[in-house]
């Protein structure tokens, strides 16, 4: 791939898909829409603005060679400053912010920017007034409060997965009916959700442990080792376990939660887990983001990750570790927690796991309800729905009601 020159290399009036992250987990949520637009030979130039070569290659893999040839590839690399900022980036998203600042002038040439994260809103501060509109496509469909952060109101429009997200965005005053469109979940367009990948040499039940990275909300910091040890050395040796955390958990040693003002040092992996036939550990491969593990498991153990909704594309038993709510009675803080048993600790979890099948049956109907509410289905692909919504926005400045 040839590096695009700096300067005015984004054509005026272009639709820019902004991939300004250090990991690849956001690509599948918007790259399919880019592919669909490229297939329409739209009147607007299409640009993929990428932060790293790995991100660019990931997008190319999704859109395919034919569509890639119709896309302008804009490199947002930082050249000499990159390695220095990468060290600081282990604590804060300095590279992402620096890329936006450096390339704000070029990005202003666009007519529209499509982004899967809210960091891009910093561009509006750089532009001060005017500039292209920004459409938000969430990278996931979770229930955490950060999903409905007040800053979301600064997006000009949103493409969301289902009625749940639309209701929340409207209820929080972050969007209006004219600025939000339900398109389904574009990531599902890229994946065979009926697949059942296998990672073990036997047919014993497979549990997936999928903790989040947020140091306040995640179960990894206090309960992670106990959970894996139960499967590795305790009664759980009769089961298989996949440890596949959120891809950002092992990107940093020190994690900071700006929302909750908490900072914690991430516990490392125990070397004793290596080589055990019933333990599969993956903290950095592409499989963390392509649904291999959510599709290849019989039961889910997690906390607040939106990946639970990807797991629920086929209803199966789910368990949640509550590290912060701990309230008896009343409504649960996350809709996803209605999909399974919620426990306050690893010790409270272990007695439930041998009967996971029965527990799953108890929640099956609710799982289907919340999945349908969260993920809109249609005969038309989600990527196609997203592309048509963007074209409608470009032509009309609103989404049809």
CSV table of C-alpha atoms in Angstrom, one decimal:
chain,number,residue,atom,x,y,z
A,1,UNK,CA,0.0,0.0,0.0
A,2,UNK,CA,1.4,3.4,-1.0
A,3,UNK,CA,1.4,6.1,1.6
A,4,UNK,CA,-0.8,9.0,0.7
A,5,UNK,CA,1.0,12.4,0.7
A,6,UNK,CA,0.3,14.8,3.4
A,7,UNK,CA,-1.6,18.0,2.7
A,8,UNK,CA,-4.9,18.2,0.8
A,9,UNK,CA,-5.1,14.6,0.0
A,10,UNK,CA,-8.7,14.1,1.0
A,11,UNK,CA,-10.9,15.4,-1.8
A,12,UNK,CA,-13.5,18.0,-1.1
A,13,UNK,CA,-16.9,16.6,-0.5
A,14,UNK,CA,-15.6,13.1,0.3
A,15,UNK,CA,-17.2,10.6,2.7
A,16,UNK,CA,-14.4,9.6,5.1
A,17,UNK,CA,-14.5,6.4,7.2
A,18,UNK,CA,-12.3,7.2,10.1
A,19,UNK,CA,-10.4,4.2,11.7
A,20,UNK,CA,-8.4,6.0,14.3
A,21,UNK,CA,-7.7,3.2,16.9
A,22,UNK,CA,-4.7,1.1,18.0
A,23,UNK,CA,-6.6,-2.2,17.8
A,24,UNK,CA,-8.7,-3.8,15.2
A,25,UNK,CA,-11.9,-4.5,17.2
A,26,UNK,CA,-13.9,-1.6,15.7
A,27,UNK,CA,-13.3,-2.4,12.0
A,28,UNK,CA,-16.1,-4.9,11.5
A,29,UNK,CA,-18.7,-2.4,12.7
A,30,UNK,CA,-18.2,0.1,9.8
A,31,UNK,CA,-15.9,-1.4,7.1
A,32,UNK,CA,-18.8,-3.4,5.7
A,33,UNK,CA,-20.8,-0.2,5.2
A,34,UNK,CA,-17.7,1.3,3.3
A,35,UNK,CA,-17.7,-1.8,1.1
A,36,UNK,CA,-21.4,-1.4,0.4
A,37,UNK,CA,-21.0,2.3,-0.6
A,38,UNK,CA,-18.0,1.4,-2.8
A,39,UNK,CA,-20.2,-1.1,-4.6
A,40,UNK,CA,-22.8,1.6,-5.4
A,41,UNK,CA,-20.2,3.7,-7.2
A,42,UNK,CA,-21.5,6.7,-5.2
A,43,UNK,CA,-21.1,10.2,-6.6
A,44,UNK,CA,-19.0,11.1,-3.5
A,45,UNK,CA,-15.3,10.1,-3.2
A,46,UNK,CA,-14.8,7.5,-0.5
A,47,UNK,CA,-11.8,7.7,1.8
A,48,UNK,CA,-10.5,5.3,4.4
A,49,UNK,CA,-8.5,7.3,6.9
A,50,UNK,CA,-6.4,4.9,9.0
A,51,UNK,CA,-4.1,5.2,12.0
A,52,UNK,CA,-1.8,2.1,11.5
A,53,UNK,CA,-0.9,-0.2,8.6
A,54,UNK,CA,-2.5,-3.1,10.5
A,55,UNK,CA,-5.8,-1.2,10.6
A,56,UNK,CA,-5.6,-0.4,6.9
A,57,UNK,CA,-4.9,-4.1,6.1
A,58,UNK,CA,-7.8,-5.1,8.3
A,59,UNK,CA,-10.2,-2.8,6.4
A,60,UNK,CA,-8.8,-4.1,3.0
A,61,UNK,CA,-9.5,-7.7,4.1
A,62,UNK,CA,-13.1,-6.8,4.8
A,63,UNK,CA,-13.9,-4.6,1.7
A,64,UNK,CA,-12.1,-6.8,-0.8
A,65,UNK,CA,-9.8,-5.9,-3.7
A,66,UNK,CA,-12.5,-4.6,-6.0
A,67,UNK,CA,-14.0,-2.2,-3.5
A,68,UNK,CA,-10.5,-1.2,-2.2
A,69,UNK,CA,-9.6,0.0,-5.7
A,70,UNK,CA,-12.4,2.5,-5.5
A,71,UNK,CA,-11.3,3.9,-2.1
A,72,UNK,CA,-8.8,6.6,-1.4
A,73,UNK,CA,-6.5,5.4,1.4
A,74,UNK,CA,-5.3,8.2,3.7
A,75,UNK,CA,-2.5,7.4,6.1
A,76,UNK,CA,-2.8,9.3,9.4
A,77,UNK,CA,0.5,8.1,10.7
A,78,UNK,CA,2.6,10.4,13.0
A,79,UNK,CA,6.0,9.6,11.5
A,80,UNK,CA,8.8,10.4,14.0
A,81,UNK,CA,6.4,11.3,16.9
A,82,UNK,CA,4.7,7.9,16.8
A,83,UNK,CA,7.2,5.9,18.9
A,84,UNK,CA,7.4,8.5,21.6
A,85,UNK,CA,3.6,8.8,21.9
A,86,UNK,CA,3.3,5.0,21.9
A,87,UNK,CA,5.0,4.9,25.3
A,88,UNK,CA,2.5,7.4,26.8
A,89,UNK,CA,-0.3,5.6,24.9
A,90,UNK,CA,0.0,2.7,27.4
A,91,UNK,CA,-1.9,5.0,29.8
A,92,UNK,CA,-3.9,7.4,27.7
A,93,UNK,CA,-5.0,7.5,24.0
A,94,UNK,CA,-2.3,10.0,23.1
A,95,UNK,CA,-1.7,8.6,19.6
A,96,UNK,CA,-5.4,8.8,18.6
A,97,UNK,CA,-5.6,12.4,19.8
A,98,UNK,CA,-2.4,13.4,18.1
A,99,UNK,CA,-3.5,11.9,14.8
A,100,UNK,CA,-6.7,13.9,14.9
A,101,UNK,CA,-4.9,17.1,15.7
A,102,UNK,CA,-2.2,16.7,13.0
A,103,UNK,CA,-4.7,15.8,10.3
A,104,UNK,CA,-7.6,18.0,11.3
A,105,UNK,CA,-7.1,20.3,8.3
A,106,UNK,CA,-7.1,17.5,5.7
A,107,UNK,CA,-10.1,15.9,7.4
A,108,UNK,CA,-12.0,19.2,7.2
A,109,UNK,CA,-12.1,18.7,3.4
A,110,UNK,CA,-14.7,16.0,3.8
A,111,UNK,CA,-18.4,16.4,3.5
A,112,UNK,CA,-19.0,13.6,6.0
A,113,UNK,CA,-17.0,11.5,8.5
A,114,UNK,CA,-18.2,8.1,9.7
A,115,UNK,CA,-16.6,6.9,12.9
A,116,UNK,CA,-17.1,4.0,15.4
A,117,UNK,CA,-15.8,6.0,18.4
A,118,UNK,CA,-16.4,9.3,20.0
A,119,UNK,CA,-12.7,10.4,20.2
A,120,UNK,CA,-13.3,11.9,16.7
A,121,UNK,CA,-15.4,14.6,18.3
A,122,UNK,CA,-12.1,16.3,19.2
A,123,UNK,CA,-12.0,17.4,15.5
A,124,UNK,CA,-14.9,19.8,16.2
A,125,UNK,CA,-12.8,21.5,18.8
A,126,UNK,CA,-10.0,21.8,16.3
A,127,UNK,CA,-12.3,23.2,13.6
A,128,UNK,CA,-14.0,25.5,16.1
A,129,UNK,CA,-16.8,26.2,13.6
A,130,UNK,CA,-18.0,24.6,10.5
A,131,UNK,CA,-16.4,21.4,9.2
A,132,UNK,CA,-17.9,18.2,8.0
A,133,UNK,CA,-20.7,16.4,9.8
A,134,UNK,CA,-19.9,13.3,11.7
A,135,UNK,CA,-22.0,10.1,11.8
A,136,UNK,CA,-21.5,7.7,14.7
A,137,UNK,CA,-21.7,3.9,14.3
A,138,UNK,CA,-21.2,2.3,17.7
A,139,UNK,CA,-18.7,-0.5,17.9
A,140,UNK,CA,-20.9,-2.8,19.9
A,141,UNK,CA,-24.4,-2.6,21.4
A,142,UNK,CA,-23.7,-2.7,25.2
A,143,UNK,CA,-25.5,-1.2,28.1
A,144,UNK,CA,-22.8,0.6,30.1
A,145,UNK,CA,-23.4,4.3,30.8
A,146,UNK,CA,-20.4,5.3,28.7
A,147,UNK,CA,-22.4,4.0,25.7
A,148,UNK,CA,-24.8,6.9,26.3
A,149,UNK,CA,-22.1,9.5,27.2
A,150,UNK,CA,-23.3,13.1,27.0
A,151,UNK,CA,-20.7,13.8,24.4
A,152,UNK,CA,-22.7,11.7,22.0
A,153,UNK,CA,-25.0,14.6,21.5
A,154,UNK,CA,-22.3,16.3,19.5
A,155,UNK,CA,-22.6,13.7,16.7
A,156,UNK,CA,-24.7,14.9,13.8
A,157,UNK,CA,-26.3,11.5,13.2
A,158,UNK,CA,-26.1,7.9,14.3
A,159,UNK,CA,-26.5,4.5,12.8
A,160,UNK,CA,-27.4,2.0,15.5
A,161,UNK,CA,-28.0,-1.8,15.8
A,162,UNK,CA,-31.5,-1.9,17.1
A,163,UNK,CA,-34.5,-0.4,18.9
A,164,UNK,CA,-32.8,-0.7,22.3
A,165,UNK,CA,-29.9,1.6,21.3
A,166,UNK,CA,-32.3,4.0,19.5
A,167,UNK,CA,-34.6,4.2,22.6
A,168,UNK,CA,-31.6,4.9,24.9
A,169,UNK,CA,-30.1,7.6,22.6
A,170,UNK,CA,-33.5,9.3,22.3
A,171,UNK,CA,-34.3,8.9,26.0
A,172,UNK,CA,-30.9,10.5,27.0
A,173,UNK,CA,-31.5,13.4,24.6
A,174,UNK,CA,-28.5,12.4,22.4
A,175,UNK,CA,-30.4,12.2,19.1
A,176,UNK,CA,-33.7,12.9,17.5
A,177,UNK,CA,-35.8,10.7,15.3
A,178,UNK,CA,-34.5,12.5,12.2
A,179,UNK,CA,-30.8,11.9,13.2
A,180,UNK,CA,-30.9,8.2,14.2
A,181,UNK,CA,-31.3,5.2,11.9
A,182,UNK,CA,-31.6,1.6,12.9
A,183,UNK,CA,-29.5,-0.5,10.5
A,184,UNK,CA,-28.8,-3.8,12.4
A,185,UNK,CA,-25.4,-5.0,13.3
A,186,UNK,CA,-23.0,-4.8,10.3
A,187,UNK,CA,-20.5,-7.2,12.0
A,188,UNK,CA,-22.9,-10.0,11.5
A,189,UNK,CA,-22.8,-9.5,7.7
A,190,UNK,CA,-19.1,-10.7,7.8
A,191,UNK,CA,-19.6,-13.8,10.0
A,192,UNK,CA,-21.3,-17.1,9.7
A,193,UNK,CA,-23.2,-17.1,13.0
A,194,UNK,CA,-24.1,-20.8,12.6
A,195,UNK,CA,-20.4,-21.7,12.7
A,196,UNK,CA,-19.1,-23.7,15.7
A,197,UNK,CA,-15.3,-23.3,15.8
A,198,UNK,CA,-13.5,-25.9,17.8
A,199,UNK,CA,-10.4,-25.2,20.0
A,200,UNK,CA,-10.1,-28.5,21.9
A,201,UNK,CA,-9.4,-32.1,21.1
A,202,UNK,CA,-12.5,-33.4,23.0
A,203,UNK,CA,-16.2,-32.7,23.2
A,204,UNK,CA,-16.4,-31.5,26.8
A,205,UNK,CA,-18.5,-28.3,27.4
A,206,UNK,CA,-16.6,-25.1,26.6
A,207,UNK,CA,-16.9,-22.0,28.8
A,208,UNK,CA,-15.8,-18.6,27.5
A,209,UNK,CA,-14.4,-16.2,30.1
A,210,UNK,CA,-14.6,-12.7,28.6
A,211,UNK,CA,-13.8,-9.9,31.1
A,212,UNK,CA,-13.8,-6.2,30.2
A,213,UNK,CA,-10.8,-3.9,30.6
A,214,UNK,CA,-12.3,-1.1,32.6
A,215,UNK,CA,-10.6,-1.3,36.1
A,216,UNK,CA,-13.8,-0.5,38.0
A,217,UNK,CA,-16.2,-2.8,36.1
A,218,UNK,CA,-14.0,-5.7,35.1
A,219,UNK,CA,-13.9,-9.0,37.0
A,220,UNK,CA,-10.4,-9.7,35.9
A,221,UNK,CA,-8.7,-7.6,38.5
A,222,UNK,CA,-10.2,-9.4,41.6
A,223,UNK,CA,-11.6,-12.6,40.3
A,224,UNK,CA,-9.9,-13.5,37.1
A,225,UNK,CA,-7.2,-15.8,38.5
A,226,UNK,CA,-9.7,-17.6,40.7
A,227,UNK,CA,-12.0,-18.3,37.7
A,228,UNK,CA,-9.2,-19.7,35.5
A,229,UNK,CA,-7.7,-21.7,38.4
A,230,UNK,CA,-11.1,-23.4,39.1
A,231,UNK,CA,-11.0,-24.8,35.5
A,232,UNK,CA,-7.3,-25.4,35.5
A,233,UNK,CA,-6.8,-27.1,38.8
A,234,UNK,CA,-10.2,-27.5,40.5
A,235,UNK,CA,-13.6,-29.1,39.9
A,236,UNK,CA,-13.8,-27.3,36.6
A,237,UNK,CA,-11.1,-29.6,35.1
A,238,UNK,CA,-14.0,-31.6,33.6
A,239,UNK,CA,-14.8,-28.6,31.4
A,240,UNK,CA,-12.8,-26.6,28.8
A,241,UNK,CA,-12.2,-22.9,29.2
A,242,UNK,CA,-11.4,-20.2,26.7
A,243,UNK,CA,-9.9,-17.1,28.3
A,244,UNK,CA,-10.6,-14.4,25.7
A,245,UNK,CA,-10.8,-10.9,27.3
A,246,UNK,CA,-11.6,-7.6,25.6
A,247,UNK,CA,-8.7,-7.0,23.2
A,248,UNK,CA,-7.7,-3.8,25.1
A,249,UNK,CA,-7.2,-5.6,28.5
A,250,UNK,CA,-3.7,-6.8,27.7
A,251,UNK,CA,-2.7,-3.8,25.5
A,252,UNK,CA,-1.8,-1.9,28.7
A,253,UNK,CA,-0.4,-2.7,32.1
A,254,UNK,CA,-2.0,0.2,33.8
A,255,UNK,CA,-5.6,0.9,33.2
A,256,UNK,CA,-7.4,4.1,34.0
A,257,UNK,CA,-11.2,4.5,34.1
A,258,UNK,CA,-11.9,8.3,33.5
A,259,UNK,CA,-15.6,7.7,34.0
A,260,UNK,CA,-15.1,6.2,37.5
A,261,UNK,CA,-11.8,7.8,38.4
A,262,UNK,CA,-10.2,4.5,39.1
A,263,UNK,CA,-6.7,3.3,38.2
A,264,UNK,CA,-5.5,-0.3,38.6
A,265,UNK,CA,-2.5,-2.4,37.5
A,266,UNK,CA,-3.6,-5.3,35.4
A,267,UNK,CA,-2.8,-8.8,36.8
A,268,UNK,CA,-0.6,-10.9,34.5
A,269,UNK,CA,-1.3,-14.4,33.3
A,270,UNK,CA,-0.2,-17.3,35.4
A,271,UNK,CA,2.5,-19.3,33.5
A,272,UNK,CA,1.0,-22.5,35.0
A,273,UNK,CA,-1.9,-22.2,32.6
A,274,UNK,CA,0.3,-22.7,29.6
A,275,UNK,CA,0.0,-26.1,27.9
A,276,UNK,CA,-3.0,-27.3,29.9
A,277,UNK,CA,-5.3,-29.3,27.5
A,278,UNK,CA,-8.5,-27.8,28.8
A,279,UNK,CA,-7.3,-24.1,28.9
A,280,UNK,CA,-7.1,-21.9,25.8
A,281,UNK,CA,-5.7,-18.5,26.5
A,282,UNK,CA,-5.7,-15.7,23.9
A,283,UNK,CA,-5.1,-12.1,24.7
A,284,UNK,CA,-4.0,-10.6,21.4
A,285,UNK,CA,-5.1,-12.5,18.3
A,286,UNK,CA,-7.6,-11.6,15.6
A,287,UNK,CA,-10.0,-14.2,17.1
A,288,UNK,CA,-10.7,-11.9,19.9
A,289,UNK,CA,-12.7,-9.7,17.5
A,290,UNK,CA,-14.1,-12.0,14.8
A,291,UNK,CA,-16.6,-13.9,17.1
A,292,UNK,CA,-14.6,-17.2,16.9
A,293,UNK,CA,-14.8,-17.6,20.7
A,294,UNK,CA,-18.4,-16.4,21.2
A,295,UNK,CA,-19.5,-18.9,18.5
A,296,UNK,CA,-17.3,-21.8,19.7
A,297,UNK,CA,-18.5,-21.8,23.3
A,298,UNK,CA,-21.3,-23.5,25.2
A,299,UNK,CA,-21.5,-21.0,28.0
A,300,UNK,CA,-20.4,-17.4,28.8
A,301,UNK,CA,-18.8,-15.9,31.9
A,302,UNK,CA,-18.3,-12.1,31.8
A,303,UNK,CA,-19.1,-8.8,33.4
A,304,UNK,CA,-20.0,-5.7,31.3
A,305,UNK,CA,-18.7,-6.4,27.8
A,306,UNK,CA,-21.0,-5.8,24.9
A,307,UNK,CA,-19.7,-9.1,23.4
A,308,UNK,CA,-22.5,-10.8,25.4
A,309,UNK,CA,-24.9,-9.7,22.6
A,310,UNK,CA,-22.7,-11.3,20.0
A,311,UNK,CA,-22.7,-14.5,22.1
A,312,UNK,CA,-26.5,-14.4,22.2
A,313,UNK,CA,-26.9,-14.6,18.5
A,314,UNK,CA,-27.5,-18.2,19.6
A,315,UNK,CA,-29.1,-18.3,23.1
A,316,UNK,CA,-26.9,-20.2,25.6
A,317,UNK,CA,-26.1,-20.1,29.3
A,318,UNK,CA,-24.5,-16.9,30.6
A,319,UNK,CA,-23.2,-15.8,34.0
A,320,UNK,CA,-22.1,-12.4,35.1
A,321,UNK,CA,-19.7,-11.2,37.8
A,322,UNK,CA,-20.9,-8.0,39.5
A,323,UNK,CA,-17.9,-6.1,40.8
A,324,UNK,CA,-19.6,-2.8,41.6
A,325,UNK,CA,-23.4,-2.8,41.8
A,326,UNK,CA,-24.1,-5.3,44.7
A,327,UNK,CA,-27.6,-4.2,45.3
A,328,UNK,CA,-30.3,-6.7,46.3
A,329,UNK,CA,-33.6,-6.3,44.5
A,330,UNK,CA,-34.6,-3.6,42.1
A,331,UNK,CA,-33.7,-3.3,38.4
A,332,UNK,CA,-30.3,-4.4,37.3
A,333,UNK,CA,-28.0,-1.7,35.9
A,334,UNK,CA,-27.6,-3.5,32.6
A,335,UNK,CA,-30.1,-5.2,30.4
A,336,UNK,CA,-27.6,-7.8,29.5
A,337,UNK,CA,-27.5,-9.0,33.1
A,338,UNK,CA,-31.1,-10.2,32.7
A,339,UNK,CA,-29.7,-12.9,30.4
A,340,UNK,CA,-28.2,-15.0,33.2
A,341,UNK,CA,-27.3,-15.4,36.8
A,342,UNK,CA,-25.5,-12.4,38.4
A,343,UNK,CA,-23.1,-13.1,41.2
A,344,UNK,CA,-20.9,-11.0,43.4
A,345,UNK,CA,-17.7,-13.1,43.2
A,346,UNK,CA,-16.0,-16.1,41.7
A,347,UNK,CA,-16.8,-18.1,44.8
A,348,UNK,CA,-20.5,-17.5,44.3
A,349,UNK,CA,-20.2,-18.4,40.6
A,350,UNK,CA,-18.6,-21.9,41.0
A,351,UNK,CA,-21.6,-23.8,42.5
A,352,UNK,CA,-23.7,-22.7,39.5
A,353,UNK,CA,-21.4,-23.8,36.7
A,354,UNK,CA,-22.0,-27.6,36.9
A,355,UNK,CA,-25.7,-27.0,36.2
A,356,UNK,CA,-25.1,-24.5,33.5
A,357,UNK,CA,-27.5,-26.2,31.0
A,358,UNK,CA,-30.4,-25.9,33.4
A,359,UNK,CA,-29.6,-22.3,34.3
A,360,UNK,CA,-29.5,-21.5,30.6
A,361,UNK,CA,-32.9,-22.9,29.9
A,362,UNK,CA,-34.3,-20.7,32.7
A,363,UNK,CA,-33.1,-17.6,30.8
A,364,UNK,CA,-33.5,-18.7,27.2
A,365,UNK,CA,-36.7,-16.7,26.4
A,366,UNK,CA,-35.3,-13.6,28.0
A,367,UNK,CA,-32.1,-13.9,26.0
A,368,UNK,CA,-34.0,-14.0,22.8
A,369,UNK,CA,-36.1,-11.0,23.8
A,370,UNK,CA,-33.2,-8.8,24.6
A,371,UNK,CA,-31.2,-9.9,21.6
A,372,UNK,CA,-34.1,-9.0,19.3
A,373,UNK,CA,-34.5,-5.7,21.0
A,374,UNK,CA,-30.8,-5.0,20.6
A,375,UNK,CA,-30.1,-6.3,17.1
A,376,UNK,CA,-32.5,-5.4,14.3
A,377,UNK,CA,-32.9,-8.1,11.6
A,378,UNK,CA,-34.0,-7.6,8.0
A,379,UNK,CA,-33.9,-9.3,4.7
A,380,UNK,CA,-31.5,-6.5,3.7
A,381,UNK,CA,-27.9,-6.7,5.1
A,382,UNK,CA,-27.0,-4.3,7.8
A,383,UNK,CA,-24.1,-2.9,5.7
A,384,UNK,CA,-26.5,-2.2,2.9
A,385,UNK,CA,-29.0,-0.5,5.3
A,386,UNK,CA,-26.1,1.6,6.6
A,387,UNK,CA,-25.0,2.6,3.1
A,388,UNK,CA,-28.5,3.6,2.1
A,389,UNK,CA,-28.9,5.6,5.3
A,390,UNK,CA,-25.7,7.5,4.7
A,391,UNK,CA,-26.8,8.3,1.1
A,392,UNK,CA,-30.1,9.5,2.4
A,393,UNK,CA,-28.4,11.7,4.9
A,394,UNK,CA,-26.1,13.2,2.2
A,395,UNK,CA,-29.1,14.0,0.0
A,396,UNK,CA,-31.8,15.0,2.5
A,397,UNK,CA,-29.9,16.0,5.7
A,398,UNK,CA,-32.1,13.7,7.7
A,399,UNK,CA,-33.2,10.0,8.0
A,400,UNK,CA,-36.6,9.0,6.8
A,401,UNK,CA,-39.0,8.4,9.7
